[in-house]
Coordinates of C-alpha atoms in Angstrom, one line a residue:
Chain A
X1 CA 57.8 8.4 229.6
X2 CA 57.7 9.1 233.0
X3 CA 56.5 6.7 236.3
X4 CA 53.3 8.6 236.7
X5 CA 52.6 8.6 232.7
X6 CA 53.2 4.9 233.3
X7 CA 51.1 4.3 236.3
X8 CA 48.2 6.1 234.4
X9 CA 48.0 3.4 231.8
X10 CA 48.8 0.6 233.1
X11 CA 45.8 -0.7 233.3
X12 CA 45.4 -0.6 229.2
X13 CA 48.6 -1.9 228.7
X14 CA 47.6 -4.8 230.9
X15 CA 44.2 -5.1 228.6
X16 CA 46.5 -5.0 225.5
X17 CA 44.2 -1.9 224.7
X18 CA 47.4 0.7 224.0
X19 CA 48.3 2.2 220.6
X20 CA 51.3 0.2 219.3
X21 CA 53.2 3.6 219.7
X22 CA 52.0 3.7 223.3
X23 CA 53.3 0.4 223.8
X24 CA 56.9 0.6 222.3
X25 CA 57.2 4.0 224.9
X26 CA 56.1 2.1 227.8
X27 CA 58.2 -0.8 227.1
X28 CA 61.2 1.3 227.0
X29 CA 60.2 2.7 230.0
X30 CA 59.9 -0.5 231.8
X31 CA 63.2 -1.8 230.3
X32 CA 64.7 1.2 232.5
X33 CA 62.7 1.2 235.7
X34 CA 62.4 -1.2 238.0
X35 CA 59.8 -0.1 240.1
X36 CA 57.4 0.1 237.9
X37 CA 58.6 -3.5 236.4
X38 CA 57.6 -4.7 240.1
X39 CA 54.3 -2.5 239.8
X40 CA 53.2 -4.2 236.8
X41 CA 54.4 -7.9 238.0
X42 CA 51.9 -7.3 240.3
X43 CA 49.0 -6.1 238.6
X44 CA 50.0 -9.5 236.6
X45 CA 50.1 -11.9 239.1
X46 CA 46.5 -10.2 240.7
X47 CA 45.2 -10.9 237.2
X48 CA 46.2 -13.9 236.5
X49 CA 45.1 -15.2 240.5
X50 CA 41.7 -14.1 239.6
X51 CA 40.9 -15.6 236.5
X52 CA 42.3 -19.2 237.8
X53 CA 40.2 -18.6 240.9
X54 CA 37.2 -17.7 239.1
X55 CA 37.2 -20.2 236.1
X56 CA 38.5 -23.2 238.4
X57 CA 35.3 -22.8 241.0
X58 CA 33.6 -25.9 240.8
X59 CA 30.8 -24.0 241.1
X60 CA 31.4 -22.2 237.9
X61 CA 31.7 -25.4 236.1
X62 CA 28.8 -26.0 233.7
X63 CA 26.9 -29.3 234.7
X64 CA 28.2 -31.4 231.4
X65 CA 24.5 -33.2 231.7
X66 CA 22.5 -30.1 231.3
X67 CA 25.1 -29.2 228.6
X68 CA 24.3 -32.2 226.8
X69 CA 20.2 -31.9 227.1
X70 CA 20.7 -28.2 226.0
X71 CA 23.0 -29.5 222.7
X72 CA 20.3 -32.2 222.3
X73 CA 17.1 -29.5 222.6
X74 CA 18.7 -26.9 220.7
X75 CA 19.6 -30.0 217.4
X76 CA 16.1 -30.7 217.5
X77 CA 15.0 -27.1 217.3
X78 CA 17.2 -26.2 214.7
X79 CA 16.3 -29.3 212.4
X80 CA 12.6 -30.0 213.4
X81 CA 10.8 -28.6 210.2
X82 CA 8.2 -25.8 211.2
X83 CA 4.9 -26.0 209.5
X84 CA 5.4 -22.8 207.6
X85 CA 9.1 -24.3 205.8
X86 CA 7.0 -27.2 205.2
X87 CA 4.5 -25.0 203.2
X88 CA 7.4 -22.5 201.5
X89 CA 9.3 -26.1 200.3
X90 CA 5.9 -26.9 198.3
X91 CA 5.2 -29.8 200.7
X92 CA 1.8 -28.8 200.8
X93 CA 1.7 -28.4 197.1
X94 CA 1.2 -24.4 197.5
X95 CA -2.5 -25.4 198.5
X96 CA -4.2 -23.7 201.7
X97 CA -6.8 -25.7 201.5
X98 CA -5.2 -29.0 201.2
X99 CA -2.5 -27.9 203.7
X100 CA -5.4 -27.4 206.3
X101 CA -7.1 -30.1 205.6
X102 CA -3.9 -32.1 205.8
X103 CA -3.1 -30.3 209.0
X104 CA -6.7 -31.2 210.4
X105 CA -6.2 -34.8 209.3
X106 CA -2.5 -34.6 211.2
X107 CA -4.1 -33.1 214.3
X108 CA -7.0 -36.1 214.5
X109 CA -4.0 -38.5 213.9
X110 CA -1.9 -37.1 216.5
X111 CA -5.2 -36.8 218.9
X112 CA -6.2 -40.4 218.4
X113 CA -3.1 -41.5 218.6
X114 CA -1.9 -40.1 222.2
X115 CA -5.0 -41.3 223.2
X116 CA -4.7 -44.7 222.0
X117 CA -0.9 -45.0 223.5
X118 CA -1.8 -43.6 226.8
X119 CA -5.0 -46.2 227.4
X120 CA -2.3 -48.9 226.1
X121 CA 0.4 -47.9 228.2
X122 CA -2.4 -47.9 231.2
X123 CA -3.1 -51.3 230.4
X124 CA 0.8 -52.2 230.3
X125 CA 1.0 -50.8 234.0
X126 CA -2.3 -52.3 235.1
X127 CA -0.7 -55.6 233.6
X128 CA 2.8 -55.0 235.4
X129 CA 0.8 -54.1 238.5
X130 CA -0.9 -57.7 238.7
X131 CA 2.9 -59.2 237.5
X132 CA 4.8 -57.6 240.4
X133 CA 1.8 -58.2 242.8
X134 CA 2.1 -62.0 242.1
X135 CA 5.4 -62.0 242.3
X136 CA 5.4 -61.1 245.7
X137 CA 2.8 -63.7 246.6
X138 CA 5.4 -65.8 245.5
X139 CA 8.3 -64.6 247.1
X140 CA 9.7 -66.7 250.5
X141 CA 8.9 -65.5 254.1
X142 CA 11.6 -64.4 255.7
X143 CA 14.2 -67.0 256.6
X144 CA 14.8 -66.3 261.3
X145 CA 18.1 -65.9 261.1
X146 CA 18.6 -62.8 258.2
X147 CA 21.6 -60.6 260.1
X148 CA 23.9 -61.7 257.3
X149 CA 21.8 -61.7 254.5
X150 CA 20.7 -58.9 255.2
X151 CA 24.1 -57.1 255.3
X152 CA 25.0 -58.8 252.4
X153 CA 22.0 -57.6 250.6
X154 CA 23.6 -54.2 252.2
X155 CA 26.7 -54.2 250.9
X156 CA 25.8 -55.2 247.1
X157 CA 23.6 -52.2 247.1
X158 CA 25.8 -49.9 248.9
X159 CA 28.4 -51.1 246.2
X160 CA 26.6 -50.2 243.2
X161 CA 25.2 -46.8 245.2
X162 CA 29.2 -45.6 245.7
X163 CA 30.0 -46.9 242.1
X164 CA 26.9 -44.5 240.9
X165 CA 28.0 -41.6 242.9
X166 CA 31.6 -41.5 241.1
X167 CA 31.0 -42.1 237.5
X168 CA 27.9 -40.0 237.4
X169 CA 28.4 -37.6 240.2
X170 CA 32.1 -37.1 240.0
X171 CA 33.2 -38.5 236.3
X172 CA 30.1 -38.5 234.4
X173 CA 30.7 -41.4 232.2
X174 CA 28.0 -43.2 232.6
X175 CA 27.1 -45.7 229.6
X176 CA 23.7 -44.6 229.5
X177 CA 22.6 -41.8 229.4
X178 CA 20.5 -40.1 233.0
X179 CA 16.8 -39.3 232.1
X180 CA 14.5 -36.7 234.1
X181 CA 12.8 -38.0 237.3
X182 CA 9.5 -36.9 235.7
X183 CA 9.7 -39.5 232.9
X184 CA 11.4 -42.1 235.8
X185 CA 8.1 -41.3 237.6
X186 CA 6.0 -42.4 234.6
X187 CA 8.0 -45.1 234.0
X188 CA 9.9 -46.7 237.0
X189 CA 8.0 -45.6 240.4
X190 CA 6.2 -42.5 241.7
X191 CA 9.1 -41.7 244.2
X192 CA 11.0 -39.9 241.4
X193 CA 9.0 -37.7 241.1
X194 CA 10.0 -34.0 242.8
X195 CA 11.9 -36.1 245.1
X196 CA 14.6 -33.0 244.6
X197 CA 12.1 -30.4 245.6
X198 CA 11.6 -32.5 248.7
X199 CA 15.2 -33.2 249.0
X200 CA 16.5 -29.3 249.2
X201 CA 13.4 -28.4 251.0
X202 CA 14.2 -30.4 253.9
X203 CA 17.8 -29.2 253.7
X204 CA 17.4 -25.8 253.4
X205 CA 15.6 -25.7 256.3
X206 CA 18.7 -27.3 258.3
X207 CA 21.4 -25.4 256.3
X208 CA 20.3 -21.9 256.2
X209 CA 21.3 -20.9 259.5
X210 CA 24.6 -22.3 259.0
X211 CA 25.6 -20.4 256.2
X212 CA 28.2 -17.8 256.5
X213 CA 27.3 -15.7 253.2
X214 CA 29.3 -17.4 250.8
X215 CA 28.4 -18.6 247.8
X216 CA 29.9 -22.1 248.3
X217 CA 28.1 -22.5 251.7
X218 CA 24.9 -22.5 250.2
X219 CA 23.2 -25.8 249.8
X220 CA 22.0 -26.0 246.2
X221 CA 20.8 -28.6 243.6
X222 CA 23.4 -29.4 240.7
X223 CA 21.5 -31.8 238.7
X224 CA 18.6 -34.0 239.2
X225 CA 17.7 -37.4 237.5
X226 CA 17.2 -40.6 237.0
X227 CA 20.5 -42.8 236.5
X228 CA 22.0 -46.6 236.0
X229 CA 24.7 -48.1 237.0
X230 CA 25.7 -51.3 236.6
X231 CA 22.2 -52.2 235.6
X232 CA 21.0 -51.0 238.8
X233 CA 18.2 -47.7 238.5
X234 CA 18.8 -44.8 241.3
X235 CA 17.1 -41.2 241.6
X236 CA 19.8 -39.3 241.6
X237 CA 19.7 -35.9 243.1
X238 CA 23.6 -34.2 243.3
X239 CA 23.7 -31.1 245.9
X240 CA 26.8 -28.8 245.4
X241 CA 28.0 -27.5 249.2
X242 CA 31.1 -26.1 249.9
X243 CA 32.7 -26.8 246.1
X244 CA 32.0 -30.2 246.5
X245 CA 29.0 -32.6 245.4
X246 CA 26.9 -34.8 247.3
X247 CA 24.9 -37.7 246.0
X248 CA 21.4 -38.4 247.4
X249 CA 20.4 -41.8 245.6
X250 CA 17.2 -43.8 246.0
X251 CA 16.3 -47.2 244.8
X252 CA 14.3 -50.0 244.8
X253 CA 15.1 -52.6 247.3
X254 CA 13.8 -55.4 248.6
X255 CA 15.9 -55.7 251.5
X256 CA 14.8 -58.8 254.0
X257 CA 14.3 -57.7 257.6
X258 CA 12.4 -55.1 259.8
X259 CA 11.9 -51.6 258.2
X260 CA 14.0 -49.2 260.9
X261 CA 14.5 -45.7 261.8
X262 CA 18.3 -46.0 261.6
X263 CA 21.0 -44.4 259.7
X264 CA 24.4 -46.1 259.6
X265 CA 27.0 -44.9 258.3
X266 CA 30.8 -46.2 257.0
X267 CA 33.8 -45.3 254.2
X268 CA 34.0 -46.6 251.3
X269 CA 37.0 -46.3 249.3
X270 CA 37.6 -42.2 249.5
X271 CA 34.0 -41.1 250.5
X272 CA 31.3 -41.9 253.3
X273 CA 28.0 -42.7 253.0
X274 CA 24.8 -42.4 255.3
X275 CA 22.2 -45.4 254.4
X276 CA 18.5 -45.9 255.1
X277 CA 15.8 -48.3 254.5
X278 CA 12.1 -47.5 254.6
X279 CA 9.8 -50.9 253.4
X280 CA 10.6 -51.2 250.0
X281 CA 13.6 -48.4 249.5
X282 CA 17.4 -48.0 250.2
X283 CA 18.3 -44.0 250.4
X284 CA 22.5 -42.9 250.6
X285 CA 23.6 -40.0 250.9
X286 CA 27.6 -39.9 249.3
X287 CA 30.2 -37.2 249.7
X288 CA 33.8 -36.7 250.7
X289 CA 32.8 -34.7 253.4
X290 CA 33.3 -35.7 256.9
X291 CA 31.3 -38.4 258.0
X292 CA 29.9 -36.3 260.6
X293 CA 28.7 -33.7 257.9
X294 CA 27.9 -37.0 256.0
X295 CA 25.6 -38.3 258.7
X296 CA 24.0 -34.8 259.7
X297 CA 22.9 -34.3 255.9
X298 CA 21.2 -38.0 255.8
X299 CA 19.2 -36.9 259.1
X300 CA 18.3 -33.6 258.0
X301 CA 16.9 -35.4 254.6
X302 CA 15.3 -38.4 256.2
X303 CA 11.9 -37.7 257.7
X304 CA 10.9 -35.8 254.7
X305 CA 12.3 -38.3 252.0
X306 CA 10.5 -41.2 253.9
X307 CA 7.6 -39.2 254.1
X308 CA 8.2 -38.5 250.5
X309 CA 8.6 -42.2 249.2
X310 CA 5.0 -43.2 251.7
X311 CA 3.1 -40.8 250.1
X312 CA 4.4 -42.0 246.8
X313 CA 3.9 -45.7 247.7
X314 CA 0.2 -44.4 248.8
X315 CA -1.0 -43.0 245.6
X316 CA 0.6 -45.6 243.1
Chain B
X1 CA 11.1 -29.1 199.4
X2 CA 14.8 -31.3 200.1
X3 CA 16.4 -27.4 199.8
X4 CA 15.2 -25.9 202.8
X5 CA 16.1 -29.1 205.1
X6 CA 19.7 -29.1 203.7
X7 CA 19.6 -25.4 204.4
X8 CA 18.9 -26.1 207.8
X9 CA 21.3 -28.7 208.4
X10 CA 24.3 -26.2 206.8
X11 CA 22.8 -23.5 209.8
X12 CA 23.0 -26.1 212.6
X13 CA 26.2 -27.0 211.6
X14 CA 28.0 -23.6 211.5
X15 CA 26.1 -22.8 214.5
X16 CA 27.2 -26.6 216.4
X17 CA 30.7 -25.6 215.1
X18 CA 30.8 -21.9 216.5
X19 CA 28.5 -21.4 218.9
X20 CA 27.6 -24.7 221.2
X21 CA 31.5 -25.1 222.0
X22 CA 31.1 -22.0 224.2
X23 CA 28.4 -23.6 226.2
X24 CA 30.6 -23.7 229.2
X25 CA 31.9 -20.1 228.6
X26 CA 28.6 -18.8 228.5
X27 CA 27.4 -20.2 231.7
X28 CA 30.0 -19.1 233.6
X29 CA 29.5 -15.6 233.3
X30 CA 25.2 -16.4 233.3
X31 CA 26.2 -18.1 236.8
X32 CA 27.9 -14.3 238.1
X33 CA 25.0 -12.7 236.7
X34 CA 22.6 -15.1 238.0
X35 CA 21.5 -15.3 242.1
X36 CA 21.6 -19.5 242.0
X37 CA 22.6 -21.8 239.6
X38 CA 19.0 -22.7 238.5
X39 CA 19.0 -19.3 236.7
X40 CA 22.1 -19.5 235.3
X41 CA 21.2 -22.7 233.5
X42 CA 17.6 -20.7 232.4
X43 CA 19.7 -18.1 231.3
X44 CA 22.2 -19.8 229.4
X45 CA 19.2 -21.8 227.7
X46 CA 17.2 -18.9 226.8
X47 CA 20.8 -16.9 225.1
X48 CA 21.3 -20.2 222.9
X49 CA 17.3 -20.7 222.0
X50 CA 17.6 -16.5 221.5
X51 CA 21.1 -16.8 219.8
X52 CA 20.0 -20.3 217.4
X53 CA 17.6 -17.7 216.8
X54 CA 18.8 -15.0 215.3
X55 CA 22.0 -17.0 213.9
X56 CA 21.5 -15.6 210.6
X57 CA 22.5 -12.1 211.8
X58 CA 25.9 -13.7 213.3
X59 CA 29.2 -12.9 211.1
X60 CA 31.1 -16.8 210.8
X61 CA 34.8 -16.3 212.0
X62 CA 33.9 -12.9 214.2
X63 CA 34.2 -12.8 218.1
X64 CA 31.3 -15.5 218.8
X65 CA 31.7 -15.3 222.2
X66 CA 31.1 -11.6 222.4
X67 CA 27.9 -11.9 220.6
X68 CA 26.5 -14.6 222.9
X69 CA 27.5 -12.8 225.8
X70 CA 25.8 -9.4 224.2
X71 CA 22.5 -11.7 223.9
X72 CA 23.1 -12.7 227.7
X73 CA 23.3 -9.8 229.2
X74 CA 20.0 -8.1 226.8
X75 CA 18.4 -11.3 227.9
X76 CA 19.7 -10.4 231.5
X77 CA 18.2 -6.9 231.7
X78 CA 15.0 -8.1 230.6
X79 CA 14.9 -10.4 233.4
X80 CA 16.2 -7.8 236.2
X81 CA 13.7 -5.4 234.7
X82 CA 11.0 -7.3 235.2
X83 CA 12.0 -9.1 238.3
X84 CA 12.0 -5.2 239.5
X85 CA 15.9 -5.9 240.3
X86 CA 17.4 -3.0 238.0
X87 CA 19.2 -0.9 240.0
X88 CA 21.3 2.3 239.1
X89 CA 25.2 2.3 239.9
X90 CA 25.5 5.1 242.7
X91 CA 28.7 7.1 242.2
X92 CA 29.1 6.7 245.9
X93 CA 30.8 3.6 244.8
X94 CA 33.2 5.1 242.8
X95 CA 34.0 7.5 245.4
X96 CA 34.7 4.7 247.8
X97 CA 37.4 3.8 245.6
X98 CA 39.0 7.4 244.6
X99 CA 40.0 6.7 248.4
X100 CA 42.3 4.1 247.5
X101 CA 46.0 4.8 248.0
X102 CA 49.4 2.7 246.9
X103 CA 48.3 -1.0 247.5
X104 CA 51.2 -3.2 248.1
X105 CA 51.0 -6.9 245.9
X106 CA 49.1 -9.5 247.0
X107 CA 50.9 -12.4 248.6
X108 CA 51.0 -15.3 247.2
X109 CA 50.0 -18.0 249.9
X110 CA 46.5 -16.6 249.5
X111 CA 43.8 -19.4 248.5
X112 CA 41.6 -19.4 246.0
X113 CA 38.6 -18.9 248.3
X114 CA 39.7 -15.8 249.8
X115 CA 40.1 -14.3 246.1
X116 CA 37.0 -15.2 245.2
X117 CA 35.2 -14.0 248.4
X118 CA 37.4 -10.5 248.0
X119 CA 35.8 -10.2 244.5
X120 CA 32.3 -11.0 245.7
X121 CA 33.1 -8.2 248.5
X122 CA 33.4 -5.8 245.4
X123 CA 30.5 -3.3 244.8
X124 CA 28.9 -4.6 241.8
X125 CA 30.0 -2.3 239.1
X126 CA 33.7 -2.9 239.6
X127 CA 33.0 -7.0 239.8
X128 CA 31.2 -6.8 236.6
X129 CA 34.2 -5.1 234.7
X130 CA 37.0 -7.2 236.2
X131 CA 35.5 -10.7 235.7
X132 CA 34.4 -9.5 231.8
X133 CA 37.9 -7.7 231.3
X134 CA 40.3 -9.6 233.8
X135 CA 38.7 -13.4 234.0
X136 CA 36.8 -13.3 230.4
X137 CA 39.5 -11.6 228.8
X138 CA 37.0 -9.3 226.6
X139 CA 38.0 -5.8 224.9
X140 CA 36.9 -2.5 226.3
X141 CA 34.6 -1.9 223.9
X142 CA 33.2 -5.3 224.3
X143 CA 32.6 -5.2 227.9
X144 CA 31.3 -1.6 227.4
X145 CA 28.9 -2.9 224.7
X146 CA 27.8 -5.4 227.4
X147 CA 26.9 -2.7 229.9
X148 CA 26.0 -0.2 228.4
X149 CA 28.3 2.0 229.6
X150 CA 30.9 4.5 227.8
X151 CA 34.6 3.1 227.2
X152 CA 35.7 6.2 229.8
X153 CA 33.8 4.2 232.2
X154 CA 35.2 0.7 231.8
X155 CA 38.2 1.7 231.6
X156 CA 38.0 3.4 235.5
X157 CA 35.9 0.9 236.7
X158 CA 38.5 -1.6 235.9
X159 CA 41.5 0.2 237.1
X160 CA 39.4 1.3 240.4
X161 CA 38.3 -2.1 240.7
X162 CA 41.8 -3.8 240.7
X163 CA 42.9 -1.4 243.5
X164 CA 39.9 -1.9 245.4
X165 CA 40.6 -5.7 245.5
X166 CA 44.2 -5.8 245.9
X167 CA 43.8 -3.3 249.1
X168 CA 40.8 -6.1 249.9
X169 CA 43.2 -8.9 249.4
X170 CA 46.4 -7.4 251.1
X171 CA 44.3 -6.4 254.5
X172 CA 42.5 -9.8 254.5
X173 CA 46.3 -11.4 254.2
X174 CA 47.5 -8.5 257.0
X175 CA 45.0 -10.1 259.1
X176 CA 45.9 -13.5 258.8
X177 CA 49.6 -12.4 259.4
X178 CA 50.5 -13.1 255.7
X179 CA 53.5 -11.0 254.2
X180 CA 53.2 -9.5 251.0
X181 CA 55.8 -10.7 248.2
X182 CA 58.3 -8.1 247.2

């Protein structure tokens, strides 16, 4: 074989896609030229640089949460028995009429009994409404002197918040598991809900000038939800931006003192985080960017995510 | 009646053992197809839905992979096609890369990033063929299953495609004053 013959194939014999024949002639070739040893060393090490590049982007990594609801959805697909197996197996007792009949019955059941749950659960809210309202009648004015309670009210919070951001964010080992911000809307405050719409929104605006074309400068949601951590419930919205993620979290929080425009900001163990309050709220924003990057992210988010938790407040 | 749910439970079971391990596989090349991540996760739903599907017509113990990926990119077309984003491969492109002379080797200080923004740089046609062929690791056939396209074709896509990227790479590491190794 000659270096040219060589060259022409090398490509399939890199692919493994050369007749075994092939093969043995081109590795006796290469056991007597070193030039075209180096030429294929090359077209190695170019292969094997891509693929680690490629499969070791974070941003190629599969969010392991939305790997686990697709498992979960496609389980209860595949076992959920369809009306029509139901009738094959004989359930219905090869009747049509009785199967429609039973299916009527089924859909009067099923009809009555959303109905009957949703006035209940109504009732449940109405009741939890008049609970929490009390509650707060109950609750002791402010005591004049709250710069440290406050801060300590701060950094219990803040704790739990950086503690949320690296098991679910970075690790994701939470103990329970994350549920959608539409059911955490139903179920534990209107704020959940499309707070990651409003979230990128009010990013996008800031970071789309910014961006240099590449993928990994782009702004973009990784996953969205509801989480706990150490008892303690946050809406969870994870950005990916430049390869790395960034936790927006919002909770309930009755923090004593005056409701400010502020954003502070400080490190906590390897990562920064941007805080803010608005009545009844505490907002972070997490990352192991720089804290300036940190800080500039919280600002560009905060008018619209107060506006966001208001509105929410409003029509609750 | 207890037949059919056993039945069931058998198909979720080859299909939990074969198919739902390559979850991660799958999504990868949905998130090169896809323009955000949001549709790669839709796309990667919609090939498992379409692939729990039509499990029945799946071989047990034949390249799995290659028959999800076969679904993604069907599923993928559909969605270009009627997103109005089908567009022909130009053989200006493959002139571009008849151009292409000796390319020395790529040196080896260059990062990750600059590899992966020298393969976005990449007119489509070559990318798709070097991250099925070089990054996936599927056949020729395979990848020309995938596209559509003749074996001929993969086969100087991806040889075009590697020159085009190691020339890419060596001028971007020229630029930086980077040597190249040997």
């Amino acid at each position: 074989m000659r270096c040219q013959e060589f060259r022409e194939m090398i490509d399939s014999y890199l692919s493994d896609e050369l007749l075994v024949e092939t093969n043995h002639e081109v590795l006796r070739h290469l056991e007597s030229c070193a030039a075209c040893r180096n030429e294929l060393a090359a077209h190695r090490t170019l292969r094997t640089r891509v693929r680690a590049a490629v499969k070791g982007a974070p941003d190629a990594q599969i969010n392991p949460y939305f790997a686990r609801r697709l498992e979960m959805n496609l389980r209860e697909t595949a076992l959920r028995p369809t009306v029509w197996t139901k009738i094959k197996s004989g359930a219905f007792l090869n009747s049509p009429i009785l199967a429609a009949t039973t299916a009527a019955c089924l859909l009067f059941g099923v009809l009555f009994g959303v109905n009957w749950l949703r006035s209940a659960s109504e009732d449940v809210v109405v009741r939890q409404n008049q609970t929490n309202k009390s509650a707060e009648n109950l609750r002791p004015k402010e005591e004049p002197d709250t710069a440290q309670i406050v801060q300590a009210a701060w950094r219990e919070i803040t704790h739990e918040a950086v503690g949320d951001h690296e098991n679910c964010a970075l690790h994701f080992r939470l103990k329970e598991d994350p549920i959608t911000l539409k059911k955490a809307a139903d179920q534990y405050g209107k704020f959940n809900k499309d707070l990651d719409k409003t979230v990128i929104e009010s990013l996008r605006e800031v970071f789309s000038e910014k961006t240099s074309g590449k993928t990994s400068d782009k702004i973009q949601i990784f996953e969205a939800h509801s989480c706990v951590f150490q008892g303690k419930r946050f809406a969870h919205v994870i950005l990916l931006y430049r390869n790395r993620r960034i936790s927006v979290l919002v909770t309930e929080a009755n923090l004593p003192g005056e409701n400010d425009e502020k954003i502070l900001s400080e490190a906590i163990k390897s990562v920064f985080v941007a805080r803010f309050r608005t009545t009844r709220h505490a907002v972070f924003v997490i990352s192991d960017l720089t804290a300036g990057e940190n800080v500039i992210i919280a600002e560009a988010l905060a008018p619209a995510v107060r506006r966001h938790i208001e509105r929410s407040e409003a029509g609750a | 009646m207890f037949g059919v749910g056993r039945k069931r439970e058998e198909e979720w079971a080859a299909f939990e053992t074969e198919a739902v391990p390559l979850m991660a596989d799958v999504f990868r090349v949905a998130n090169y197809l896809a323009p955000n991540r949001e549709e790669a996760e839709d796309l990667t739903q919609e090939t498992f839905a379409q692939a729990l599907k039509s499990f029945h017509r799946y071989t047990p113990d034949t390249n799995c992979r290659a028959w999800l990926v076969t679904i993604l990119y069907h599923l993928n077309s559909k969605r270009k096609y009627k997103l109005g984003r089908l567009k022909l491969v130009e053989d200006t492109e493959e002139q571009i890369a008849n151009t292409v002379a000796f390319v020395p080797p790529i040196p080896e200080q260059l990062k990750d990033e600059e590899i992966l923004a020298a393969l976005e740089k990449l007119p489509q046609a070559f990318r798709d063929v070097v991250v099925l062929s070089d990054v996936e690791e599927f056949s020729y056939k395979e990848v020309a299953e995938f596209l559509q396209v003749p074996i001929g074709t993969v086969m100087s896509r991806l040889s075009r495609g590697r020159k085009l990227l190691r020339q890419q790479l060596t001028d971007y590491a020229r630029s930086f004053g980077i040597a190249a190794e040997g």
